[in-house]
One Martini backbone bead per residue (centre of mass of N, CA, C, O) as a GRO file, in nm:
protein
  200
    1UNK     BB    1  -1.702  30.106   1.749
    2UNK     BB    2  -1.549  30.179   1.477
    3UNK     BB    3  -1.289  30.218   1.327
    4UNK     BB    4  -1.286  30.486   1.221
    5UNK     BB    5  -1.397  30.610   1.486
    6UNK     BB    6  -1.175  30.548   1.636
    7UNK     BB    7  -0.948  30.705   1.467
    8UNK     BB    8  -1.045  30.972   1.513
    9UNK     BB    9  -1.045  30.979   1.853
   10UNK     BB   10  -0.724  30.933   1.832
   11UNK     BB   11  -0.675  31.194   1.662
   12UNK     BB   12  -0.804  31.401   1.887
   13UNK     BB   13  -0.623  31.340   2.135
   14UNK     BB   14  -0.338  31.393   1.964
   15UNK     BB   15  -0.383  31.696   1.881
   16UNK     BB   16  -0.474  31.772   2.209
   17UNK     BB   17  -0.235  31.646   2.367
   18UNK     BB   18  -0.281  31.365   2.427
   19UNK     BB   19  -0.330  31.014   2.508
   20UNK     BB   20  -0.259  30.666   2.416
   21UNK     BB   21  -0.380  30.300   2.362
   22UNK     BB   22  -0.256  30.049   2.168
   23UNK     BB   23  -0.204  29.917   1.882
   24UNK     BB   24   0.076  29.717   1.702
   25UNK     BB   25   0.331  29.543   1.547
   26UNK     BB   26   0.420  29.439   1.879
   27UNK     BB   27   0.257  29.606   2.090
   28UNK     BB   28   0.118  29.774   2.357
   29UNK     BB   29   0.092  30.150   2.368
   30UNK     BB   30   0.213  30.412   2.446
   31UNK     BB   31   0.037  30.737   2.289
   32UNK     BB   32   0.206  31.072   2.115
   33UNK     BB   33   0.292  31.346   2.006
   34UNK     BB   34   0.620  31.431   1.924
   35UNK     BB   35   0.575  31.749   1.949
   36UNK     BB   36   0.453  31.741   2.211
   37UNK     BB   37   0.636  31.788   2.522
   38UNK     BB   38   0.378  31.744   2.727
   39UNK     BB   39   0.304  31.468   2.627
   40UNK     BB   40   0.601  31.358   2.650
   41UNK     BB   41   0.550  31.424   2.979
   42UNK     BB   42   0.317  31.215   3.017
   43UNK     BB   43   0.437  30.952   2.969
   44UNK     BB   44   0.643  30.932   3.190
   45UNK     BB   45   0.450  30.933   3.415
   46UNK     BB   46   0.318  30.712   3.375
   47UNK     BB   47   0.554  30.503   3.361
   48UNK     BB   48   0.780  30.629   3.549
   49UNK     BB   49   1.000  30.774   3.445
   50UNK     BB   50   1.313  30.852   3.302
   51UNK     BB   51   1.353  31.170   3.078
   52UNK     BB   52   1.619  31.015   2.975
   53UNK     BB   53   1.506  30.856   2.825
   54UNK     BB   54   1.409  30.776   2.548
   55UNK     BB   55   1.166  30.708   2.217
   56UNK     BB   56   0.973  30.546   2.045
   57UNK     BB   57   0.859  30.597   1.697
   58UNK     BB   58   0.607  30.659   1.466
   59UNK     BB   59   0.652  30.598   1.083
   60UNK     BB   60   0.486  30.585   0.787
   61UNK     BB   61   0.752  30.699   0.617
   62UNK     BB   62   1.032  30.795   0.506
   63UNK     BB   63   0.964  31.092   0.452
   64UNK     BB   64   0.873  31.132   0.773
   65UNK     BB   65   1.166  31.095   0.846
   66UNK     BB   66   1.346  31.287   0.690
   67UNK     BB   67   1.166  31.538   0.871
   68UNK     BB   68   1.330  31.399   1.156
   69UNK     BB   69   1.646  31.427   1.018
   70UNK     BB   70   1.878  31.511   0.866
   71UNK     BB   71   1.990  31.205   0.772
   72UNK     BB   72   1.908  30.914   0.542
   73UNK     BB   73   2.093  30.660   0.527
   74UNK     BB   74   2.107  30.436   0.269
   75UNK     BB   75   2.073  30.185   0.433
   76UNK     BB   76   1.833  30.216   0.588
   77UNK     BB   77   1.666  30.234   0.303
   78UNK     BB   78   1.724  29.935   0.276
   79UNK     BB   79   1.622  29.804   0.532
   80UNK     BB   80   1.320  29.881   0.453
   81UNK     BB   81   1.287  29.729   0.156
   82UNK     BB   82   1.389  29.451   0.350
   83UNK     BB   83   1.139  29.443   0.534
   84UNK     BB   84   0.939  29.168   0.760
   85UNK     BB   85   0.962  29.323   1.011
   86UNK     BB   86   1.020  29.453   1.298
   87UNK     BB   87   1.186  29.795   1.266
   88UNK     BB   88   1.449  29.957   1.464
   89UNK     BB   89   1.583  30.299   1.392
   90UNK     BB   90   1.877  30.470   1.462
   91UNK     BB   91   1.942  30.807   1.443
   92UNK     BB   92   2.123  31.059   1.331
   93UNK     BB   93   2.014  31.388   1.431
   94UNK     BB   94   1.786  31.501   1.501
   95UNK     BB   95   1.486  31.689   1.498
   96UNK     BB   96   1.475  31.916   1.762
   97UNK     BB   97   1.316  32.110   1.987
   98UNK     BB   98   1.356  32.265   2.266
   99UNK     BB   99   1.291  32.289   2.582
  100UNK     BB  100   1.126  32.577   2.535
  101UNK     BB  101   0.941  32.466   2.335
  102UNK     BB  102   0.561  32.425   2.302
  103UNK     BB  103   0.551  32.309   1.969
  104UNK     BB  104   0.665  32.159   1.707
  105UNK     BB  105   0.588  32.003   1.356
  106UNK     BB  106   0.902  32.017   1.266
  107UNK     BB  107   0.963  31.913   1.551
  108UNK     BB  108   1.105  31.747   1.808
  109UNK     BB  109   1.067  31.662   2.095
  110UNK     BB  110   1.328  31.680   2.308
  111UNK     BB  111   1.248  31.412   2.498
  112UNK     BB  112   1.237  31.217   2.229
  113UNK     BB  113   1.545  31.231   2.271
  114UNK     BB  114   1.861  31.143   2.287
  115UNK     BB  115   2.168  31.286   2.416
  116UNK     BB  116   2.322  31.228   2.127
  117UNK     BB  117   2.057  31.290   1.914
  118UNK     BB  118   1.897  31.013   1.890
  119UNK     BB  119   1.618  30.838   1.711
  120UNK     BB  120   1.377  30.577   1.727
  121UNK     BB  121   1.192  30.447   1.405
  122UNK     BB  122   0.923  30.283   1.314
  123UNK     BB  123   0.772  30.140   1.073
  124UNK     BB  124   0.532  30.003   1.041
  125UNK     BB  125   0.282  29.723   0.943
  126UNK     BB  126   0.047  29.835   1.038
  127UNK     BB  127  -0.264  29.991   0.920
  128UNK     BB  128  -0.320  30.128   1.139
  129UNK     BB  129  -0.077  30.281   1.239
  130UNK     BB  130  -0.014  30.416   0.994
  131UNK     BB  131  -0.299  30.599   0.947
  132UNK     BB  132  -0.257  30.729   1.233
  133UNK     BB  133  -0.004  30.895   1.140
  134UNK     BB  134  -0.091  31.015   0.872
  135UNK     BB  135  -0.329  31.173   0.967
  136UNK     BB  136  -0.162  31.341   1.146
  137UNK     BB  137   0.144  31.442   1.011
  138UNK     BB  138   0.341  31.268   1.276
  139UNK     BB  139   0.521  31.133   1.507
  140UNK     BB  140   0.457  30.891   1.726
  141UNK     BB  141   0.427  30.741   2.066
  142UNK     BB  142   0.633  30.424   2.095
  143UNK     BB  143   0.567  30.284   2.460
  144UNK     BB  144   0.506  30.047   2.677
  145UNK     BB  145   0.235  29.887   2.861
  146UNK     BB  146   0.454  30.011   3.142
  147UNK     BB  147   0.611  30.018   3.381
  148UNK     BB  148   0.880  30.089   3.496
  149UNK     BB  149   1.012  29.750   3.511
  150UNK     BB  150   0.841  29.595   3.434
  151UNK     BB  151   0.687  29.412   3.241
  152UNK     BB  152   0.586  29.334   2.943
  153UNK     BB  153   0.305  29.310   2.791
  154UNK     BB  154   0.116  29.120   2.533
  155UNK     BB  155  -0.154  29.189   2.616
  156UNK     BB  156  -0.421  29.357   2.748
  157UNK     BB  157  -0.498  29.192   2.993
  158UNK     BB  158  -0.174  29.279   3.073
  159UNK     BB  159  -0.301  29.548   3.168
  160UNK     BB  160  -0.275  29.784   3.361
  161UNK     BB  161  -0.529  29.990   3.522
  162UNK     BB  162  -0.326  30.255   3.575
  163UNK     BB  163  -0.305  30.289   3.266
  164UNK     BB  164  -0.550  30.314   3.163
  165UNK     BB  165  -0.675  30.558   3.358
  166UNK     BB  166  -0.416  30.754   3.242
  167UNK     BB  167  -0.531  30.780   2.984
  168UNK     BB  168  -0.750  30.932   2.709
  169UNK     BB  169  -0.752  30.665   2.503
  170UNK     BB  170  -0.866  30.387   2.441
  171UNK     BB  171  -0.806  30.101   2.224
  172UNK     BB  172  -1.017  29.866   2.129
  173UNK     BB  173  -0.921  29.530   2.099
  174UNK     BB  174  -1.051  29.485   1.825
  175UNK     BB  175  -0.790  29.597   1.688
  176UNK     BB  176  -0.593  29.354   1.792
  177UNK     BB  177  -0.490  29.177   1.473
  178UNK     BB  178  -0.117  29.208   1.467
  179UNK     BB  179   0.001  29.162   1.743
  180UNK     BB  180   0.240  28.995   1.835
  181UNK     BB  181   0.427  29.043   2.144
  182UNK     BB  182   0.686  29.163   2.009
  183UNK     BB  183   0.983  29.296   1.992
  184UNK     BB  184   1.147  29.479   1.815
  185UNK     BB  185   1.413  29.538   1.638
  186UNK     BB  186   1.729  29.696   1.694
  187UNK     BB  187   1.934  29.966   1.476
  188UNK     BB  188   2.216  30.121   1.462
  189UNK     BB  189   2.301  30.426   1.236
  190UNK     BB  190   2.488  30.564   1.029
  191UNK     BB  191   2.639  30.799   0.771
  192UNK     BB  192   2.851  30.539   0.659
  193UNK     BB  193   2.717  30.279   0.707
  194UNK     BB  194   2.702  30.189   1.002
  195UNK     BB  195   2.557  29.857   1.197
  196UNK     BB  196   2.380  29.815   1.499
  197UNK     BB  197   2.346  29.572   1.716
  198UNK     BB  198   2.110  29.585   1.977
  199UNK     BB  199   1.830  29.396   1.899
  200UNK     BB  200   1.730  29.068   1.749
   0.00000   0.00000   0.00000
């Protein structure tokens, strides 16, 4: 397959609410539509987690943060615009549909987002990342393509073949021209300006 036609079948299978396989610009992750409940809760079950923790999303840029938290503190602002590494930003205040809600694009699935309300969204760098999340028009689930409690892979053949067996679309590894194998930073921050290091 072209690489367009790969990011088309990707984006086929995000929109019908299914999950996908991906490289992104730090380790090869599980993705799938951020606002669609029953597909944040089939990431879940692939790798075995307690629905109680968070999930990193990844958004094209800042207007598309803006529009999943309530608001984008100025220091995010800078801190984004001189990043020039893989970094997770926690937000607080989310905006996301309840529990009972079906699904709506303009709020987050309640289930990727933390008990207290924040949500962690990374910028990709990763250019094909960008294109995938930009074409959705709204933010993807990335989280590491391993069972919870495992290493986390770093490349493509060190992932279990039950992870592979059990999404909707595997992107071809040869589309992973940019990934680190490396966890991003992350970071989080306040709306008067606090910010926590998570991880380095």
């Amino acid at each position: 397959m072209k690489a367009e036609e790969i990011l088309n079948e990707a984006l086929r299978v995000l929109r019908d609410g299914g999950t996908i396989l991906y490289p992104t610009d730090t380790v090869w992750g599980l993705g799938c539509d951020a606002t669609n409940p029953a597909a944040v809760a089939r990431i879940f079950e692939i790798k075995r987690r307690a629905d109680s923790k968070s999930l990193v999303l990844l958004a094209c840029d800042l207007d598309m943060v803006a529009k999943y938290v309530k608001e984008v503190p100025s220091i995010a602002i800078d801190l984004v615009e001189v990043n020039d590494a893989p970094m997770t930003i926690i937000y607080p205040e989310a905006v996301a549909g309840s529990a009972d809600a079906a699904g709506d694009r303009w709020h987050l699935a309640h289930n990727c987002v933390a008990e207290d309300g924040s949500v962690g969204i990374r910028i990709p760098l990763m250019e094909w990342c960008k294109q995938l999340v930009y074409k959705l028009g709204r933010p993807i689930v990335s989280t590491s393509a391993n069972i919870s409690g495992e290493p986390t892979p770093q490349r493509f053949s060190e992932i279990p073949q039950e992870i592979k067996d059990a999404v909707d679309f595997v992107v071809p590894p040869s589309v992973d021209t940019e990934s680190t194998g490396k966890a991003s930073q992350i970071l989080k921050v306040g709306l008067r300006g606090e910010i926590e290091i998570i991880r380095k």
